[in-house]
Amino acid sequence: MNLDFNAPSSRPGPLSWLLFVFGLAAAGLAILAWQDADAARNEAEAQLASLQDKPATKIQKPTRVDAVALSRERVDAAARSQLNLPWARLLETLQNSRPPEIALLNLDADGRRGDFTLAALARSHAAMLDYFHELQRAPGFTQVSLSRHELREVDGVQAVYFNLRGDWTQP
């Protein structure tokens, strides 16, 4: 093995000088970013100090009892507005336009939005369609649509289970 510790060193090439320049530029940008961040921190500290010198205004947070009472009042108001709606007129219209071959199972109505979903059973497809068309023509009902129907066996008899959806206008 031949080790020569006194060999002449090679000079840096152009790529080395280019990397050196990019390194200096990156260091300069890092110093500028640090100065900007330091200035922003100093400004934030000055703002914080000026806010701490001012007398604090006392903000009273609502107590839990106040929040519960407020939410209870809102629920009561919503319930009163729902109870004041003409539910009897809606139920009468649905019941009076129903032929004897139809059994009403479930009614889901929202008076605020003015919409309803009705689940029912019919003895035949024809009875279901007659009731559907009757509700489409009923005053106060709009956008009535048949959203679902299927054959089911109820007590050994074939029946048509269906859902109607629509809008209900209030007087």
mmCIF file of N, CA, C and O in Angstrom, residues 84-137:
data_model
loop_
_atom_site.group_PDB
_atom_site.id
_atom_site.type_symbol
_atom_site.label_atom_id
_atom_site.label_comp_id
_atom_site.label_asym_id
_atom_site.label_seq_id
_atom_site.Cartn_x
_atom_site.Cartn_y
_atom_site.Cartn_z
ATOM 1 N N ASN A 84 -99.596 24.934 17.209
ATOM 2 C CA ASN A 84 -100.561 25.896 16.679
ATOM 3 C C ASN A 84 -100.875 25.676 15.207
ATOM 4 O O ASN A 84 -101.701 26.378 14.639
ATOM 5 N N LEU A 85 -100.211 24.727 14.573
ATOM 6 C CA LEU A 85 -100.473 24.454 13.164
ATOM 7 C C LEU A 85 -101.794 23.706 13.016
ATOM 8 O O LEU A 85 -102.217 22.993 13.920
ATOM 9 N N PRO A 86 -102.435 23.822 11.861
ATOM 10 C CA PRO A 86 -103.724 23.139 11.645
ATOM 11 C C PRO A 86 -103.546 21.653 11.328
ATOM 12 O O PRO A 86 -103.790 21.196 10.216
ATOM 13 N N TRP A 87 -103.126 20.883 12.323
ATOM 14 C CA TRP A 87 -102.902 19.459 12.123
ATOM 15 C C TRP A 87 -104.203 18.738 11.795
ATOM 16 O O TRP A 87 -104.192 17.770 11.022
ATOM 17 N N ALA A 88 -105.288 19.180 12.387
ATOM 18 C CA ALA A 88 -106.576 18.510 12.149
ATOM 19 C C ALA A 88 -106.942 18.565 10.671
ATOM 20 O O ALA A 88 -107.455 17.581 10.111
ATOM 21 N N ARG A 89 -106.665 19.693 10.011
ATOM 22 C CA ARG A 89 -106.984 19.819 8.585
ATOM 23 C C ARG A 89 -106.151 18.845 7.755
ATOM 24 O O ARG A 89 -106.652 18.204 6.831
ATOM 25 N N LEU A 90 -104.869 18.699 8.100
ATOM 26 C CA LEU A 90 -104.010 17.750 7.394
ATOM 27 C C LEU A 90 -104.526 16.324 7.566
ATOM 28 O O LEU A 90 -104.681 15.582 6.594
ATOM 29 N N LEU A 91 -104.815 15.952 8.791
ATOM 30 C CA LEU A 91 -105.282 14.593 9.058
ATOM 31 C C LEU A 91 -106.640 14.326 8.408
ATOM 32 O O LEU A 91 -106.881 13.236 7.877
ATOM 33 N N GLU A 92 -107.547 15.318 8.443
ATOM 34 C CA GLU A 92 -108.852 15.166 7.796
ATOM 35 C C GLU A 92 -108.706 14.943 6.298
ATOM 36 O O GLU A 92 -109.367 14.072 5.727
ATOM 37 N N THR A 93 -107.843 15.727 5.666
ATOM 38 C CA THR A 93 -107.660 15.597 4.222
ATOM 39 C C THR A 93 -107.098 14.224 3.877
ATOM 40 O O THR A 93 -107.562 13.574 2.936
ATOM 41 N N LEU A 94 -106.106 13.779 4.640
ATOM 42 C CA LEU A 94 -105.536 12.457 4.376
ATOM 43 C C LEU A 94 -106.554 11.347 4.598
ATOM 44 O O LEU A 94 -106.617 10.381 3.831
ATOM 45 N N GLN A 95 -107.366 11.478 5.627
ATOM 46 C CA GLN A 95 -108.344 10.448 5.960
ATOM 47 C C GLN A 95 -109.539 10.474 5.002
ATOM 48 O O GLN A 95 -110.000 9.431 4.557
ATOM 49 N N ASN A 96 -110.035 11.665 4.681
ATOM 50 C CA ASN A 96 -111.223 11.764 3.832
ATOM 51 C C ASN A 96 -110.952 11.368 2.383
ATOM 52 O O ASN A 96 -111.855 10.902 1.697
ATOM 53 N N SER A 97 -109.741 11.574 1.916
ATOM 54 C CA SER A 97 -109.437 11.201 0.537
ATOM 55 C C SER A 97 -109.017 9.737 0.432
ATOM 56 O O SER A 97 -108.774 9.240 -0.661
ATOM 57 N N ARG A 98 -108.975 9.039 1.540
ATOM 58 C CA ARG A 98 -108.538 7.633 1.577
ATOM 59 C C ARG A 98 -109.697 6.706 1.246
ATOM 60 O O ARG A 98 -110.730 6.718 1.893
ATOM 61 N N PRO A 99 -109.512 5.863 0.221
ATOM 62 C CA PRO A 99 -110.537 4.852 -0.059
ATOM 63 C C PRO A 99 -110.471 3.720 0.979
ATOM 64 O O PRO A 99 -109.470 3.577 1.684
ATOM 65 N N PRO A 100 -111.487 2.902 1.065
ATOM 66 C CA PRO A 100 -111.496 1.832 2.075
ATOM 67 C C PRO A 100 -110.410 0.772 1.863
ATOM 68 O O PRO A 100 -110.068 0.047 2.781
ATOM 69 N N GLU A 101 -109.837 0.695 0.677
ATOM 70 C CA GLU A 101 -108.800 -0.306 0.396
ATOM 71 C C GLU A 101 -107.425 0.127 0.901
ATOM 72 O O GLU A 101 -106.447 -0.591 0.728
ATOM 73 N N ILE A 102 -107.334 1.312 1.512
ATOM 74 C CA ILE A 102 -106.057 1.862 1.964
ATOM 75 C C ILE A 102 -106.049 1.908 3.485
ATOM 76 O O ILE A 102 -107.017 2.356 4.109
ATOM 77 N N ALA A 103 -104.939 1.467 4.085
ATOM 78 C CA ALA A 103 -104.743 1.582 5.538
ATOM 79 C C ALA A 103 -103.536 2.492 5.760
ATOM 80 O O ALA A 103 -102.439 2.222 5.267
ATOM 81 N N LEU A 104 -103.774 3.593 6.481
ATOM 82 C CA LEU A 104 -102.681 4.519 6.791
ATOM 83 C C LEU A 104 -101.891 3.962 7.968
ATOM 84 O O LEU A 104 -102.459 3.621 9.003
ATOM 85 N N LEU A 105 -100.570 3.879 7.799
ATOM 86 C CA LEU A 105 -99.729 3.293 8.836
ATOM 87 C C LEU A 105 -98.962 4.332 9.635
ATOM 88 O O LEU A 105 -98.861 4.242 10.849
ATOM 89 N N ASN A 106 -98.386 5.304 8.936
ATOM 90 C CA ASN A 106 -97.502 6.253 9.616
ATOM 91 C C ASN A 106 -97.535 7.578 8.873
ATOM 92 O O ASN A 106 -97.546 7.608 7.640
ATOM 93 N N LEU A 107 -97.510 8.658 9.640
ATOM 94 C CA LEU A 107 -97.436 9.998 9.067
ATOM 95 C C LEU A 107 -96.299 10.731 9.761
ATOM 96 O O LEU A 107 -96.256 10.819 10.980
ATOM 97 N N ASP A 108 -95.389 11.237 8.963
ATOM 98 C CA ASP A 108 -94.284 12.044 9.470
ATOM 99 C C ASP A 108 -94.400 13.406 8.788
ATOM 100 O O ASP A 108 -94.138 13.519 7.595
ATOM 101 N N ALA A 109 -94.821 14.414 9.541
ATOM 102 C CA ALA A 109 -95.043 15.742 8.962
ATOM 103 C C ALA A 109 -94.248 16.780 9.737
ATOM 104 O O ALA A 109 -94.103 16.691 10.952
ATOM 105 N N ASP A 110 -93.733 17.753 9.027
ATOM 106 C CA ASP A 110 -93.008 18.858 9.643
ATOM 107 C C ASP A 110 -93.710 20.144 9.230
ATOM 108 O O ASP A 110 -93.683 20.524 8.061
ATOM 109 N N GLY A 111 -94.299 20.794 10.199
ATOM 110 C CA GLY A 111 -95.051 22.010 9.914
ATOM 111 C C GLY A 111 -94.179 23.182 9.535
ATOM 112 O O GLY A 111 -94.594 24.060 8.786
ATOM 113 N N ARG A 112 -92.957 23.227 10.068
ATOM 114 C CA ARG A 112 -92.062 24.338 9.723
ATOM 115 C C ARG A 112 -91.644 24.272 8.262
ATOM 116 O O ARG A 112 -91.608 25.278 7.580
ATOM 117 N N ARG A 113 -91.295 23.081 7.803
ATOM 118 C CA ARG A 113 -90.898 22.933 6.401
ATOM 119 C C ARG A 113 -92.104 22.757 5.499
ATOM 120 O O ARG A 113 -92.017 22.984 4.299
ATOM 121 N N GLY A 114 -93.213 22.308 6.060
ATOM 122 C CA GLY A 114 -94.421 22.112 5.273
ATOM 123 C C GLY A 114 -94.369 20.869 4.413
ATOM 124 O O GLY A 114 -94.934 20.854 3.327
ATOM 125 N N ASP A 115 -93.706 19.825 4.890
ATOM 126 C CA ASP A 115 -93.668 18.598 4.101
ATOM 127 C C ASP A 115 -94.161 17.427 4.939
ATOM 128 O O ASP A 115 -94.287 17.512 6.150
ATOM 129 N N PHE A 116 -94.483 16.344 4.256
ATOM 130 C CA PHE A 116 -94.971 15.159 4.951
ATOM 131 C C PHE A 116 -94.500 13.913 4.203
ATOM 132 O O PHE A 116 -94.199 13.946 3.008
ATOM 133 N N THR A 117 -94.428 12.810 4.959
ATOM 134 C CA THR A 117 -94.177 11.490 4.403
ATOM 135 C C THR A 117 -95.220 10.567 5.003
ATOM 136 O O THR A 117 -95.412 10.538 6.218
ATOM 137 N N LEU A 118 -95.902 9.831 4.144
ATOM 138 C CA LEU A 118 -97.001 8.970 4.566
ATOM 139 C C LEU A 118 -96.670 7.545 4.176
ATOM 140 O O LEU A 118 -96.284 7.273 3.035
ATOM 141 N N ALA A 119 -96.808 6.614 5.121
ATOM 142 C CA ALA A 119 -96.655 5.186 4.851
ATOM 143 C C ALA A 119 -98.032 4.553 4.935
ATOM 144 O O ALA A 119 -98.803 4.838 5.856
ATOM 145 N N ALA A 120 -98.353 3.692 3.957
ATOM 146 C CA ALA A 120 -99.683 3.091 3.911
ATOM 147 C C ALA A 120 -99.625 1.723 3.257
ATOM 148 O O ALA A 120 -98.637 1.358 2.614
ATOM 149 N N LEU A 121 -100.725 0.974 3.429
ATOM 150 C CA LEU A 121 -100.909 -0.322 2.778
ATOM 151 C C LEU A 121 -102.135 -0.237 1.885
ATOM 152 O O LEU A 121 -103.154 0.361 2.261
ATOM 153 N N ALA A 122 -102.045 -0.855 0.723
ATOM 154 C CA ALA A 122 -103.179 -0.903 -0.195
ATOM 155 C C ALA A 122 -103.436 -2.347 -0.569
ATOM 156 O O ALA A 122 -102.519 -3.175 -0.602
ATOM 157 N N ARG A 123 -104.696 -2.650 -0.905
ATOM 158 C CA ARG A 123 -105.033 -4.011 -1.315
ATOM 159 C C ARG A 123 -104.565 -4.300 -2.742
ATOM 160 O O ARG A 123 -104.383 -5.451 -3.105
ATOM 161 N N SER A 124 -104.364 -3.221 -3.534
ATOM 162 C CA SER A 124 -103.937 -3.422 -4.922
ATOM 163 C C SER A 124 -103.151 -2.206 -5.388
ATOM 164 O O SER A 124 -103.211 -1.138 -4.777
ATOM 165 N N HIS A 125 -102.458 -2.395 -6.504
ATOM 166 C CA HIS A 125 -101.743 -1.270 -7.105
ATOM 167 C C HIS A 125 -102.719 -0.192 -7.569
ATOM 168 O O HIS A 125 -102.436 1.002 -7.461
ATOM 169 N N ALA A 126 -103.871 -0.602 -8.063
ATOM 170 C CA ALA A 126 -104.862 0.358 -8.542
ATOM 171 C C ALA A 126 -105.355 1.241 -7.399
ATOM 172 O O ALA A 126 -105.492 2.468 -7.559
ATOM 173 N N ALA A 127 -105.599 0.652 -6.225
ATOM 174 C CA ALA A 127 -106.055 1.439 -5.073
ATOM 175 C C ALA A 127 -104.961 2.407 -4.634
ATOM 176 O O ALA A 127 -105.237 3.570 -4.292
ATOM 177 N N MET A 128 -103.717 1.953 -4.667
ATOM 178 C CA MET A 128 -102.600 2.831 -4.306
ATOM 179 C C MET A 128 -102.532 4.020 -5.261
ATOM 180 O O MET A 128 -102.397 5.169 -4.827
ATOM 181 N N LEU A 129 -102.634 3.756 -6.561
ATOM 182 C CA LEU A 129 -102.553 4.840 -7.544
ATOM 183 C C LEU A 129 -103.743 5.789 -7.452
ATOM 184 O O LEU A 129 -103.585 7.001 -7.621
ATOM 185 N N ASP A 130 -104.940 5.256 -7.155
ATOM 186 C CA ASP A 130 -106.112 6.127 -6.984
ATOM 187 C C ASP A 130 -105.908 7.090 -5.821
ATOM 188 O O ASP A 130 -106.206 8.289 -5.924
ATOM 189 N N TYR A 131 -105.397 6.562 -4.692
ATOM 190 C CA TYR A 131 -105.151 7.415 -3.523
ATOM 191 C C TYR A 131 -104.059 8.433 -3.823
ATOM 192 O O TYR A 131 -104.169 9.609 -3.464
ATOM 193 N N PHE A 132 -103.028 8.024 -4.511
ATOM 194 C CA PHE A 132 -101.942 8.918 -4.908
ATOM 195 C C PHE A 132 -102.474 10.070 -5.764
ATOM 196 O O PHE A 132 -102.200 11.242 -5.503
ATOM 197 N N HIS A 133 -103.299 9.752 -6.774
ATOM 198 C CA HIS A 133 -103.852 10.799 -7.641
ATOM 199 C C HIS A 133 -104.844 11.693 -6.889
ATOM 200 O O HIS A 133 -104.924 12.894 -7.152
ATOM 201 N N GLU A 134 -105.568 11.112 -5.951
ATOM 202 C CA GLU A 134 -106.504 11.901 -5.142
ATOM 203 C C GLU A 134 -105.752 12.939 -4.299
ATOM 204 O O GLU A 134 -106.167 14.097 -4.193
ATOM 205 N N LEU A 135 -104.628 12.535 -3.707
ATOM 206 C CA LEU A 135 -103.841 13.484 -2.911
ATOM 207 C C LEU A 135 -103.189 14.548 -3.795
ATOM 208 O O LEU A 135 -103.019 15.689 -3.358
ATOM 209 N N GLN A 136 -102.818 14.195 -5.007
ATOM 210 C CA GLN A 136 -102.252 15.196 -5.914
ATOM 211 C C GLN A 136 -103.268 16.298 -6.232
ATOM 212 O O GLN A 136 -102.899 17.448 -6.415
ATOM 213 N N ARG A 137 -104.547 15.922 -6.274
ATOM 214 C CA ARG A 137 -105.601 16.902 -6.581
ATOM 215 C C ARG A 137 -106.148 17.604 -5.335
ATOM 216 O O ARG A 137 -106.871 18.590 -5.453
#
